Amino acid sequence: MDRSQDWNWNSGKRIIAEFGKWEEAFDWVEEPYVSPDGDKIAAVVKTGEMEFSVCVNGSAWENTFDKVWYVRFAPDGRLTAIVSDTGAWTLAIDGNAWEETFDYIWDTRFTPDGQTIVCNAQQGMQYLLVKNGAPWGEATFANIGHTAVSPDGSRLAAVVQTEDFNEGDIFKFQEGCYTVAINGHAWERNFVNAWETSFSANNQHVATEVRLSLYDYTIAVDGKIWSATYPSVWKPVFNPRDTTVTAPVKSAGAWILACDGRPLWTNKYAQLWHHMYSPDGDKIAAIAAPKFGRWTMAVDDQPWSVTFGDFVSEAVFSPDGQRLACIGVDHKKHRIVVDGKPWSGDYDLAWQPVFSPDGQHVAARVEKDGLFSVVVDDQPLKESYRRCWDPVFSPDNQHLLVRALEGQGADTVYTRTVLPLSEILG
Amino acid sequence: MNDATAVETKQIYDKGIEEGAARLTPEKIKQVYQQMMSAEAGARLKTYVQNCVSCGLCSEACHFYLSYDRDPRFSPAGKVRQTMAELMKKKGAVSVEFMKKTSEIASTECNLCKRCAQYCPFGLDVAFVMLFVRRLCHKLGISPQYIQDTAHSHSVTGNQMWVKEDEWVDSLQWQEEEAQEEIENLRIPVEKEGAEIFYSVIGPEPKFRAQLIYQAAVIFNAAGLNWTMPATPGWDNSDMAMYTGDNEIMARIKRMHFETAMRLKVKRVVMGECGHAFRSIYDVGNRALGWRMPPVEVSHSIEFFYELLRDDKIKIAEKYKPTVTIHDPCNVVRGRGLHDMLRYVVHAICENVVEMHPNREHNYCCSAGGGVINCGPPWKMKRVNGNKVKAQQLFAAKSRGAETCVAPCHNCHGGLEDIIHHNEIGMDLKFLGDIIYEVMEKPERV
Amino acid sequence: MHAIYNFVSGPLAWVAFILFFGGILYQLISRAMLARKKDHYVYEYWSFFYALRSIAHWIFPFASTNSRNRPVLTIVTFVFHICIFVAPLFLFAHVSLIYEAFGISWWFMPDGVADILTLLVIGACIFFLVRRLVQPDVKYLSTPTDFILLGLVAAPFVTGYWAYHQWPGNEFMTILHMFSAEVLLVAIPFTKLNHMFLFFFTRGYMGSEFGGVRFARDW
Ligand code: HEM
Ligand code: HEM
Ligand code: SF4
Ligand code: SF4
């Protein structure tokens, strides 16, 4: 759910916090995180001897903890951090810890609306998922991983170990000791391995990559496997329009895209992964290596002509599905690529490009020679920053929100700037 | 026949090989062999096996051959002759017994160190052939138990030692706390996006050698570097799947590693003092995924320490006193030419250095590498006795005063430790990090 | 006898040379194609600079560590390989045969020198043979093929020498000479004697990997 219409979109710069001064107030200040709307900046700080908290816009949470880490803003703006007190771990939201504690928790995840917060947890050497502070059910497992949360947050999936075996018992392992559990209920069938897992758009179905023996890989959907097996597979994804499943699979030494166990794409790739549907489900794009050592995007089995030697990452469709952007890296130089055309600027680092709601503009955070900036439609902002975060377009496509740290040392300030696009591109 | 050879010829029981073989039939062997030959055997394999002119020029390259009294079965070409050449001659029509021996030879009698490729006039790559044989054994399910278990661990946890996700982060936080007692406010930054360096280690570090993470943290903090370690699988750079021939799992875990680096937006991966992991992320694993070279720059600790010392990022309070000798780990020396940097570092931190010979890229392997030490206790004495030449080198260095051996590689450490112990050489063994930590100027707080 | 002579020196010689050159081409092309399909790393990592650098270190005696470790073998191998090329190529009898057939000719050496080169090759073959029988690792590695090939290589030199010196039965020996030479020519592309041309690729590839990726010497 996009809340950006409620944010302040009046042009101008505001200093939100004198971040540089925090170092004077606290003995220890970690790297900062900022809220989606840019109104808050937060960092782990040390408030006393072995006493930690999170400082938000200059004042620390009242509650302090033995340890605080993994500070993350939820999409709805709530601030979370993993905290511990006398060895008991839990999640604190805006300073208030969940009542339930665990022997360990980690890997905080959010649904897009921010309403559901999920962590992996360990309690008495048994593993489970925790949703909004409560265990996902009675069941606990010997190990857990590859957590997935359904889009509405109603269902949680994870790969779990369902059979015990001793270290070194290779034959027991090969019989299959892992499967997927949904809301704590494990599938009946075990696998040698199960890895990355996806939910369908309607939250009802789960697909995962599995290994049936040491040699045969396939996709399991709701616990049932495809009829074909492959020498290897990557993460399956549901078509948002229906419940068909696609996955990159290896076949005769090359990668192709398969759908429900049958080849979908005909081109063969040296590598093919991170495939994704356009929001309407019309198109499929994937990061692909059409030949060894050259990387690009393939859209509906058509690779772009431009290729990169290091890697391609961070692909994203425009909201209307008509455009596609990614990062391409060659000889360590990062470039933003939109619809197969690389921008002219190259950078030491570039983050995932951001489309305007109407899909007409693309912006991205970049870093060069230790300075950060934002590029919009291949046009860098005049200013550069000590650090900045991903830019956000206003719902009316007219403005851009820039969240940045400016200044040096103790004079470092955190600013929230709304820039009219006309000014940037003008 | 001396006792070393006696140990070697004694039948060694390995559950993985034996129980795996019990499920095999000659038909199955032939079928898997033929399938693999048609799918994977190419011009290199064919040429490496068939073009050997049996000249024996590679024999003396191999520490196994030299250590087992020049028993020709341990010559590099001899290992090919007993395994792949025979398989090819018989087109896979071999007995189960034969495959057991083949698995043993490929997995426990060759460290894939590639020294022989430097001695064969044609540059025939025996290590390549042995790896192909190991993959065949993997497909037949007759890999040695311990290393197979490690490959299983990789497949589940992404690391070598069945370290669970919480145990990993927990051990980082524990090391951070420990180090804070020595250096106030020292931090091990976990999941710090945009840090300059992703420091990656191998599975045994959190499990058995946590002090190495501690020491690295002290070095990073003293040098004032912007670094991080991930909280997710992908933190481990090690790779035993590479050595069992399970290329699919190898690719999977290397993908995790590189994608972790990309996700953290680091400029480069600096890895701890491990050789085989370097080979995996610099040479073998990246290729298996379609990357000509690693997508993100990777540096071994040797190179990293070299830069720190060259640029005066860390200062040495007082050089290490005991005389040291240097063991060159194959995978970063023959595999990446770091021998000069290694010497720069050792000379910068130690007062007295004596060399072993042959050295640099012509070094003898430690006999633990290539997954051999990971084949576990059953094969330990075979490996230790298979490296008497290393023991002789160490003795010679000791006679010239060496009290400590520097070995910047985990497997080398394991291997040399056993060699030193078994032969009662009486020498200390250290990582570069151990010595740097000991002799550097440490801040009281950061 | 004359009919056999004509056959061996005529059609059979043609066949031998065609198979020799054709075989080399076939081997190179088929391997290149196989490598394209299954060993694309060879193409990916091939570097002419590093390949030539490595080849040079292995072609010149004493340029590689291992050749320095074994000086006697190095000298014998070097002399052997030089002689098996120089002796037949610049032999008066061969050059004049070619001149008679095709009208082209080139420099040839005095027969006395050719004699010496021939004896050197025969001597080297005996050395190799003894080495194969005496040195345990080489003995262990040797297969019947290795002995046969050694014999095949030695045969034209022995028979040629015999024929040239007009020893008893030299007419027969001349035929045997031509025949054995033809067998050798055909054997080169189809046995491990094809190292004559594959050497440059195996060494070159290893040199490329060591030079371009591993930054270490492979000699
Ligand atoms: C098929 C092609 C060949 C033909 C027709 C041929 C013919 C001859 C003839 C006519 C002679 C002189 C014998 C005499 O004086 O009675 C000779 C000598 C010789 N040939 Fe060939 N030859 C051939 C190929 C070869 C090859 C391939 C080699 C070596 C690899 C070789 C090595 C020699 C040697 C070493 C001598 C004796 C030189 C000496 O001792 O003076 N020949 N050959
Ligand atoms: C440019 C071409 C050639 C190169 C670079 C080359 C190189 C080599 C090398 C490096 C060896 C390794 C063993 C040693 O050093 O003794 C060898 C052995 C050998 N070569 Fe060649 N060779 C070439 C051409 C030939 C030809 C044309 C023949 C035969 C007609 C031949 C016959 C042999 C034989 C028989 C051996 C084995 C010696 C033994 O028994 O140990 N080579 N060659
Ligand atoms: S251990 Fe090293 S030298 Fe010996 S055969 Fe294996 S790769 Fe060659
Ligand atoms: S040196 Fe090369 S050609 Fe000679 S025996 Fe060894 S592998 Fe074979």
PDB file of N, CA and C in Angstrom, chain B residues 37-38 41-44 47-48 51-57 59 65 72-73 78 81-82 117-123 282 287 292 334-337 361-362, chain C residues 31 34 38-39 41-42 44-45 58 65-66 70 73 131-132 137-138 140-141 143 146 192 194-195 198-199 202-203 205-206 209-210 213-219:
ATOM      1  N   MET B  37      30.189 -39.014 -19.853  1.00  0.00           N
ATOM      2  CA  MET B  37      31.116 -38.792 -20.960  1.00  0.00           C
ATOM      3  C   MET B  37      30.434 -38.022 -22.080  1.00  0.00           C
ATOM      4  N   SER B  38      29.211 -38.390 -22.367  1.00  0.00           N
ATOM      5  CA  SER B  38      28.575 -37.716 -23.496  1.00  0.00           C
ATOM      6  C   SER B  38      28.154 -36.305 -23.112  1.00  0.00           C
ATOM      7  N   ALA B  41      32.333 -34.743 -20.891  1.00  0.00           N
ATOM      8  CA  ALA B  41      33.741 -34.930 -21.226  1.00  0.00           C
ATOM      9  C   ALA B  41      34.051 -34.230 -22.535  1.00  0.00           C
ATOM     10  N   GLY B  42      35.038 -33.368 -22.521  1.00  0.00           N
ATOM     11  CA  GLY B  42      35.347 -32.611 -23.729  1.00  0.00           C
ATOM     12  C   GLY B  42      36.757 -32.858 -24.218  1.00  0.00           C
ATOM     13  N   ALA B  43      37.239 -31.882 -24.973  1.00  0.00           N
ATOM     14  CA  ALA B  43      38.559 -31.995 -25.590  1.00  0.00           C
ATOM     15  C   ALA B  43      39.657 -32.013 -24.544  1.00  0.00           C
ATOM     16  N   ARG B  44      39.430 -31.287 -23.445  1.00  0.00           N
ATOM     17  CA  ARG B  44      40.489 -31.260 -22.437  1.00  0.00           C
ATOM     18  C   ARG B  44      40.672 -32.632 -21.806  1.00  0.00           C
ATOM     19  N   THR B  47      42.277 -35.074 -24.219  1.00  0.00           N
ATOM     20  CA  THR B  47      43.685 -34.801 -24.475  1.00  0.00           C
ATOM     21  C   THR B  47      44.538 -35.073 -23.236  1.00  0.00           C
ATOM     22  N   TYR B  48      44.043 -34.673 -22.076  1.00  0.00           N
ATOM     23  CA  TYR B  48      44.831 -34.868 -20.862  1.00  0.00           C
ATOM     24  C   TYR B  48      45.062 -36.354 -20.569  1.00  0.00           C
ATOM     25  N   ASN B  51      46.856 -38.063 -24.263  1.00  0.00           N
ATOM     26  CA  ASN B  51      48.103 -37.539 -24.794  1.00  0.00           C
ATOM     27  C   ASN B  51      49.261 -37.601 -23.827  1.00  0.00           C
ATOM     28  N   CYS B  52      49.058 -38.251 -22.730  1.00  0.00           N
ATOM     29  CA  CYS B  52      50.154 -38.449 -21.806  1.00  0.00           C
ATOM     30  C   CYS B  52      51.139 -39.404 -22.461  1.00  0.00           C
ATOM     31  N   VAL B  53      52.396 -38.969 -22.661  1.00  0.00           N
ATOM     32  CA  VAL B  53      53.367 -39.841 -23.318  1.00  0.00           C
ATOM     33  C   VAL B  53      54.095 -40.737 -22.319  1.00  0.00           C
ATOM     34  N   SER B  54      53.560 -40.809 -21.110  1.00  0.00           N
ATOM     35  CA  SER B  54      54.126 -41.690 -20.081  1.00  0.00           C
ATOM     36  C   SER B  54      55.605 -41.423 -19.854  1.00  0.00           C
ATOM     37  N   CYS B  55      55.988 -40.180 -19.826  1.00  0.00           N
ATOM     38  CA  CYS B  55      57.403 -39.872 -19.689  1.00  0.00           C
ATOM     39  C   CYS B  55      57.827 -39.766 -18.232  1.00  0.00           C
ATOM     40  N   GLY B  56      56.848 -39.680 -17.320  1.00  0.00           N
ATOM     41  CA  GLY B  56      57.186 -39.638 -15.901  1.00  0.00           C
ATOM     42  C   GLY B  56      57.780 -38.312 -15.444  1.00  0.00           C
ATOM     43  N   LEU B  57      57.720 -37.304 -16.289  1.00  0.00           N
ATOM     44  CA  LEU B  57      58.321 -36.027 -15.888  1.00  0.00           C
ATOM     45  C   LEU B  57      57.528 -35.317 -14.805  1.00  0.00           C
ATOM     46  N   SER B  59      56.278 -36.957 -12.190  1.00  0.00           N
ATOM     47  CA  SER B  59      56.322 -37.736 -10.946  1.00  0.00           C
ATOM     48  C   SER B  59      56.838 -36.923  -9.769  1.00  0.00           C
ATOM     49  N   TYR B  65      54.047 -38.898  -4.294  1.00  0.00           N
ATOM     50  CA  TYR B  65      55.030 -39.767  -4.943  1.00  0.00           C
ATOM     51  C   TYR B  65      56.352 -39.720  -4.198  1.00  0.00           C
ATOM     52  N   PRO B  72      55.384 -45.577  -7.924  1.00  0.00           N
ATOM     53  CA  PRO B  72      54.845 -44.999  -9.162  1.00  0.00           C
ATOM     54  C   PRO B  72      53.331 -44.847  -9.164  1.00  0.00           C
ATOM     55  N   ARG B  73      52.658 -45.600  -8.313  1.00  0.00           N
ATOM     56  CA  ARG B  73      51.196 -45.448  -8.272  1.00  0.00           C
ATOM     57  C   ARG B  73      50.799 -44.052  -7.808  1.00  0.00           C
ATOM     58  N   GLY B  78      50.356 -41.654 -12.944  1.00  0.00           N
ATOM     59  CA  GLY B  78      49.944 -42.967 -12.454  1.00  0.00           C
ATOM     60  C   GLY B  78      48.525 -42.953 -11.920  1.00  0.00           C
ATOM     61  N   ARG B  81      46.357 -43.033 -14.846  1.00  0.00           N
ATOM     62  CA  ARG B  81      46.433 -44.355 -15.446  1.00  0.00           C
ATOM     63  C   ARG B  81      45.532 -45.341 -14.701  1.00  0.00           C
ATOM     64  N   GLN B  82      45.536 -45.253 -13.368  1.00  0.00           N
ATOM     65  CA  GLN B  82      44.749 -46.217 -12.587  1.00  0.00           C
ATOM     66  C   GLN B  82      43.254 -45.924 -12.607  1.00  0.00           C
ATOM     67  N   ALA B 117      51.168 -29.836 -13.185  1.00  0.00           N
ATOM     68  CA  ALA B 117      50.985 -29.128 -14.449  1.00  0.00           C
ATOM     69  C   ALA B 117      52.156 -28.197 -14.734  1.00  0.00           C
ATOM     70  N   GLN B 118      52.905 -27.880 -13.687  1.00  0.00           N
ATOM     71  CA  GLN B 118      54.101 -27.053 -13.863  1.00  0.00           C
ATOM     72  C   GLN B 118      55.308 -27.914 -14.230  1.00  0.00           C
ATOM     73  N   TYR B 119      55.139 -29.224 -14.153  1.00  0.00           N
ATOM     74  CA  TYR B 119      56.275 -30.108 -14.420  1.00  0.00           C
ATOM     75  C   TYR B 119      56.066 -30.959 -15.649  1.00  0.00           C
ATOM     76  N   CYS B 120      54.830 -31.138 -16.063  1.00  0.00           N
ATOM     77  CA  CYS B 120      54.563 -31.884 -17.284  1.00  0.00           C
ATOM     78  C   CYS B 120      54.874 -30.977 -18.463  1.00  0.00           C
ATOM     79  N   PRO B 121      55.726 -31.433 -19.383  1.00  0.00           N
ATOM     80  CA  PRO B 121      56.100 -30.553 -20.491  1.00  0.00           C
ATOM     81  C   PRO B 121      54.901 -30.118 -21.344  1.00  0.00           C
ATOM     82  N   PHE B 122      53.872 -30.942 -21.370  1.00  0.00           N
ATOM     83  CA  PHE B 122      52.710 -30.593 -22.182  1.00  0.00           C
ATOM     84  C   PHE B 122      51.687 -29.761 -21.413  1.00  0.00           C
ATOM     85  N   GLY B 123      51.905 -29.612 -20.118  1.00  0.00           N
ATOM     86  CA  GLY B 123      50.908 -28.895 -19.326  1.00  0.00           C
ATOM     87  C   GLY B 123      49.637 -29.701 -19.190  1.00  0.00           C
ATOM     88  N   TYR B 282      37.469 -17.184  -6.707  1.00  0.00           N
ATOM     89  CA  TYR B 282      38.257 -16.423  -7.681  1.00  0.00           C
ATOM     90  C   TYR B 282      38.344 -17.131  -9.022  1.00  0.00           C
ATOM     91  N   ARG B 287      33.132 -19.190 -12.460  1.00  0.00           N
ATOM     92  CA  ARG B 287      32.969 -19.705 -13.816  1.00  0.00           C
ATOM     93  C   ARG B 287      31.720 -20.569 -13.932  1.00  0.00           C
ATOM     94  N   ARG B 292      33.160 -14.660 -15.928  1.00  0.00           N
ATOM     95  CA  ARG B 292      34.517 -14.915 -16.384  1.00  0.00           C
ATOM     96  C   ARG B 292      35.506 -14.699 -15.237  1.00  0.00           C
ATOM     97  N   ARG B 334      50.312 -20.721  -6.361  1.00  0.00           N
ATOM     98  CA  ARG B 334      50.183 -21.249  -7.720  1.00  0.00           C
ATOM     99  C   ARG B 334      48.851 -20.774  -8.318  1.00  0.00           C
ATOM    100  N   GLY B 335      47.909 -20.467  -7.461  1.00  0.00           N
ATOM    101  CA  GLY B 335      46.583 -20.085  -7.945  1.00  0.00           C
ATOM    102  C   GLY B 335      46.379 -18.589  -8.115  1.00  0.00           C
ATOM    103  N   ARG B 336      47.284 -17.769  -7.601  1.00  0.00           N
ATOM    104  CA  ARG B 336      47.045 -16.335  -7.728  1.00  0.00           C
ATOM    105  C   ARG B 336      48.323 -15.499  -7.602  1.00  0.00           C
ATOM    106  N   GLY B 337      49.462 -16.188  -7.503  1.00  0.00           N
ATOM    107  CA  GLY B 337      50.719 -15.448  -7.518  1.00  0.00           C
ATOM    108  C   GLY B 337      50.924 -14.473  -6.373  1.00  0.00           C
ATOM    109  N   GLU B 361      55.773 -20.235  -6.090  1.00  0.00           N
ATOM    110  CA  GLU B 361      54.774 -21.029  -6.811  1.00  0.00           C
ATOM    111  C   GLU B 361      55.217 -22.466  -7.076  1.00  0.00           C
ATOM    112  N   HIS B 362      56.457 -22.780  -6.704  1.00  0.00           N
ATOM    113  CA  HIS B 362      56.898 -24.163  -6.846  1.00  0.00           C
ATOM    114  C   HIS B 362      56.814 -24.935  -5.524  1.00  0.00           C
TER     115      HIS B 362
ATOM    116  N   ARG C  31      38.877 -31.330 -32.595  1.00  0.00           N
ATOM    117  CA  ARG C  31      39.105 -30.963 -31.205  1.00  0.00           C
ATOM    118  C   ARG C  31      38.673 -29.531 -30.928  1.00  0.00           C
ATOM    119  N   LEU C  34      34.997 -29.728 -30.581  1.00  0.00           N
ATOM    120  CA  LEU C  34      34.620 -30.352 -29.310  1.00  0.00           C
ATOM    121  C   LEU C  34      34.854 -29.372 -28.159  1.00  0.00           C
ATOM    122  N   LYS C  38      32.252 -28.127 -25.419  1.00  0.00           N
ATOM    123  CA  LYS C  38      32.324 -28.579 -24.035  1.00  0.00           C
ATOM    124  C   LYS C  38      33.443 -27.974 -23.207  1.00  0.00           C
ATOM    125  N   ASP C  39      34.359 -27.281 -23.830  1.00  0.00           N
ATOM    126  CA  ASP C  39      35.458 -26.685 -23.068  1.00  0.00           C
ATOM    127  C   ASP C  39      35.592 -25.223 -23.471  1.00  0.00           C
ATOM    128  N   TYR C  41      35.937 -22.758 -21.883  1.00  0.00           N
ATOM    129  CA  TYR C  41      36.938 -22.028 -21.098  1.00  0.00           C
ATOM    130  C   TYR C  41      38.235 -21.878 -21.891  1.00  0.00           C
ATOM    131  N   VAL C  42      38.550 -22.881 -22.709  1.00  0.00           N
ATOM    132  CA  VAL C  42      39.799 -22.808 -23.465  1.00  0.00           C
ATOM    133  C   VAL C  42      39.800 -21.557 -24.334  1.00  0.00           C
ATOM    134  N   GLU C  44      37.730 -18.924 -23.828  1.00  0.00           N
ATOM    135  CA  GLU C  44      37.530 -17.749 -22.975  1.00  0.00           C
ATOM    136  C   GLU C  44      38.840 -17.245 -22.379  1.00  0.00           C
ATOM    137  N   TYR C  45      39.665 -18.159 -21.934  1.00  0.00           N
ATOM    138  CA  TYR C  45      40.840 -17.759 -21.171  1.00  0.00           C
ATOM    139  C   TYR C  45      42.122 -17.813 -21.993  1.00  0.00           C
ATOM    140  N   TRP C  58      59.009 -23.896 -22.588  1.00  0.00           N
ATOM    141  CA  TRP C  58      59.074 -25.350 -22.631  1.00  0.00           C
ATOM    142  C   TRP C  58      59.752 -25.882 -23.877  1.00  0.00           C
ATOM    143  N   THR C  65      61.908 -25.145 -15.023  1.00  0.00           N
ATOM    144  CA  THR C  65      62.501 -25.723 -13.819  1.00  0.00           C
ATOM    145  C   THR C  65      62.758 -27.214 -13.989  1.00  0.00           C
ATOM    146  N   ASN C  66      61.748 -27.903 -14.486  1.00  0.00           N
ATOM    147  CA  ASN C  66      61.881 -29.352 -14.576  1.00  0.00           C
ATOM    148  C   ASN C  66      62.982 -29.744 -15.554  1.00  0.00           C
ATOM    149  N   ARG C  70      66.607 -32.144 -14.754  1.00  0.00           N
ATOM    150  CA  ARG C  70      66.993 -33.389 -15.429  1.00  0.00           C
ATOM    151  C   ARG C  70      67.789 -33.076 -16.674  1.00  0.00           C
ATOM    152  N   LEU C  73      68.247 -35.915 -19.603  1.00  0.00           N
ATOM    153  CA  LEU C  73      67.036 -36.163 -20.369  1.00  0.00           C
ATOM    154  C   LEU C  73      66.706 -34.960 -21.246  1.00  0.00           C
ATOM    155  N   ARG C 131      65.204 -46.126 -20.549  1.00  0.00           N
ATOM    156  CA  ARG C 131      64.552 -45.377 -19.479  1.00  0.00           C
ATOM    157  C   ARG C 131      63.206 -46.019 -19.143  1.00  0.00           C
ATOM    158  N   ARG C 132      62.494 -46.365 -20.158  1.00  0.00           N
ATOM    159  CA  ARG C 132      61.183 -46.995 -19.948  1.00  0.00           C
ATOM    160  C   ARG C 132      61.307 -48.332 -19.218  1.00  0.00           C
ATOM    161  N   ASP C 137      59.039 -45.389 -12.250  1.00  0.00           N
ATOM    162  CA  ASP C 137      57.773 -44.702 -12.534  1.00  0.00           C
ATOM    163  C   ASP C 137      57.454 -44.736 -14.031  1.00  0.00           C
ATOM    164  N   VAL C 138      58.494 -44.564 -14.853  1.00  0.00           N
ATOM    165  CA  VAL C 138      58.256 -44.583 -16.298  1.00  0.00           C
ATOM    166  C   VAL C 138      57.847 -45.982 -16.735  1.00  0.00           C
ATOM    167  N   TYR C 140      56.299 -48.144 -14.910  1.00  0.00           N
ATOM    168  CA  TYR C 140      54.919 -48.357 -14.454  1.00  0.00           C
ATOM    169  C   TYR C 140      53.926 -47.697 -15.401  1.00  0.00           C
ATOM    170  N   LEU C 141      54.269 -46.516 -15.871  1.00  0.00           N
ATOM    171  CA  LEU C 141      53.348 -45.760 -16.712  1.00  0.00           C
ATOM    172  C   LEU C 141      53.280 -46.308 -18.131  1.00  0.00           C
ATOM    173  N   THR C 143      52.801 -48.142 -21.463  1.00  0.00           N
ATOM    174  CA  THR C 143      51.848 -49.114 -21.990  1.00  0.00           C
ATOM    175  C   THR C 143      52.458 -49.686 -23.257  1.00  0.00           C
ATOM    176  N   ASP C 146      53.211 -47.220 -25.892  1.00  0.00           N
ATOM    177  CA  ASP C 146      54.392 -46.378 -25.793  1.00  0.00           C
ATOM    178  C   ASP C 146      55.590 -47.043 -26.451  1.00  0.00           C
ATOM    179  N   LYS C 192      49.286 -40.664 -29.765  1.00  0.00           N
ATOM    180  CA  LYS C 192      49.737 -39.551 -28.935  1.00  0.00           C
ATOM    181  C   LYS C 192      50.946 -38.842 -29.515  1.00  0.00           C
ATOM    182  N   ASN C 194      50.562 -37.168 -31.805  1.00  0.00           N
ATOM    183  CA  ASN C 194      49.948 -35.894 -32.199  1.00  0.00           C
ATOM    184  C   ASN C 194      50.303 -34.776 -31.221  1.00  0.00           C
ATOM    185  N   HIS C 195      51.067 -35.117 -30.203  1.00  0.00           N
ATOM    186  CA  HIS C 195      51.579 -34.023 -29.371  1.00  0.00           C
ATOM    187  C   HIS C 195      52.419 -33.076 -30.209  1.00  0.00           C
ATOM    188  N   LEU C 198      49.467 -30.871 -30.872  1.00  0.00           N
ATOM    189  CA  LEU C 198      48.613 -30.560 -29.707  1.00  0.00           C
ATOM    190  C   LEU C 198      49.403 -29.907 -28.574  1.00  0.00           C
ATOM    191  N   PHE C 199      50.713 -30.208 -28.557  1.00  0.00           N
ATOM    192  CA  PHE C 199      51.569 -29.587 -27.548  1.00  0.00           C
ATOM    193  C   PHE C 199      51.295 -28.084 -27.426  1.00  0.00           C
ATOM    194  N   THR C 202      47.882 -27.599 -25.554  1.00  0.00           N
ATOM    195  CA  THR C 202      47.826 -27.958 -24.134  1.00  0.00           C
ATOM    196  C   THR C 202      48.720 -27.022 -23.330  1.00  0.00           C
ATOM    197  N   ARG C 203      49.916 -26.826 -23.828  1.00  0.00           N
ATOM    198  CA  ARG C 203      50.827 -25.931 -23.110  1.00  0.00           C
ATOM    199  C   ARG C 203      50.293 -24.501 -23.149  1.00  0.00           C
ATOM    200  N   TYR C 205      47.251 -23.419 -23.407  1.00  0.00           N
ATOM    201  CA  TYR C 205      46.105 -23.199 -22.528  1.00  0.00           C
ATOM    202  C   TYR C 205      46.555 -23.105 -21.072  1.00  0.00           C
ATOM    203  N   MET C 206      47.427 -24.025 -20.677  1.00  0.00           N
ATOM    204  CA  MET C 206      47.920 -23.966 -19.298  1.00  0.00           C
ATOM    205  C   MET C 206      48.651 -22.652 -19.065  1.00  0.00           C
ATOM    206  N   GLU C 209      46.084 -19.872 -18.582  1.00  0.00           N
ATOM    207  CA  GLU C 209      45.455 -19.888 -17.256  1.00  0.00           C
ATOM    208  C   GLU C 209      46.445 -19.392 -16.199  1.00  0.00           C
ATOM    209  N   PHE C 210      47.674 -19.872 -16.295  1.00  0.00           N
ATOM    210  CA  PHE C 210      48.657 -19.458 -15.291  1.00  0.00           C
ATOM    211  C   PHE C 210      49.016 -17.983 -15.450  1.00  0.00           C
ATOM    212  N   VAL C 213      45.189 -15.696 -15.296  1.00  0.00           N
ATOM    213  CA  VAL C 213      44.293 -15.822 -14.150  1.00  0.00           C
ATOM    214  C   VAL C 213      45.088 -16.041 -12.862  1.00  0.00           C
ATOM    215  N   ARG C 214      46.077 -16.911 -12.953  1.00  0.00           N
ATOM    216  CA  ARG C 214      46.771 -17.321 -11.733  1.00  0.00           C
ATOM    217  C   ARG C 214      48.013 -16.484 -11.430  1.00  0.00           C
ATOM    218  N   PHE C 215      48.453 -15.712 -12.385  1.00  0.00           N
ATOM    219  CA  PHE C 215      49.623 -14.850 -12.179  1.00  0.00           C
ATOM    220  C   PHE C 215      50.802 -15.617 -11.595  1.00  0.00           C
ATOM    221  N   ALA C 216      51.002 -16.811 -12.105  1.00  0.00           N
ATOM    222  CA  ALA C 216      52.120 -17.615 -11.612  1.00  0.00           C
ATOM    223  C   ALA C 216      52.804 -18.271 -12.813  1.00  0.00           C
ATOM    224  N   ARG C 217      54.050 -18.601 -12.652  1.00  0.00           N
ATOM    225  CA  ARG C 217      54.782 -19.255 -13.740  1.00  0.00           C
ATOM    226  C   ARG C 217      54.364 -20.715 -13.831  1.00  0.00           C
ATOM    227  N   ASP C 218      54.250 -21.208 -15.047  1.00  0.00           N
ATOM    228  CA  ASP C 218      53.954 -22.635 -15.174  1.00  0.00           C
ATOM    229  C   ASP C 218      55.158 -23.342 -15.782  1.00  0.00           C
ATOM    230  N   TRP C 219      56.329 -22.894 -15.441  1.00  0.00           N
ATOM    231  CA  TRP C 219      57.512 -23.571 -15.963  1.00  0.00           C
ATOM    232  C   TRP C 219      58.575 -23.682 -14.898  1.00  0.00           C
TER     233      TRP C 219
END
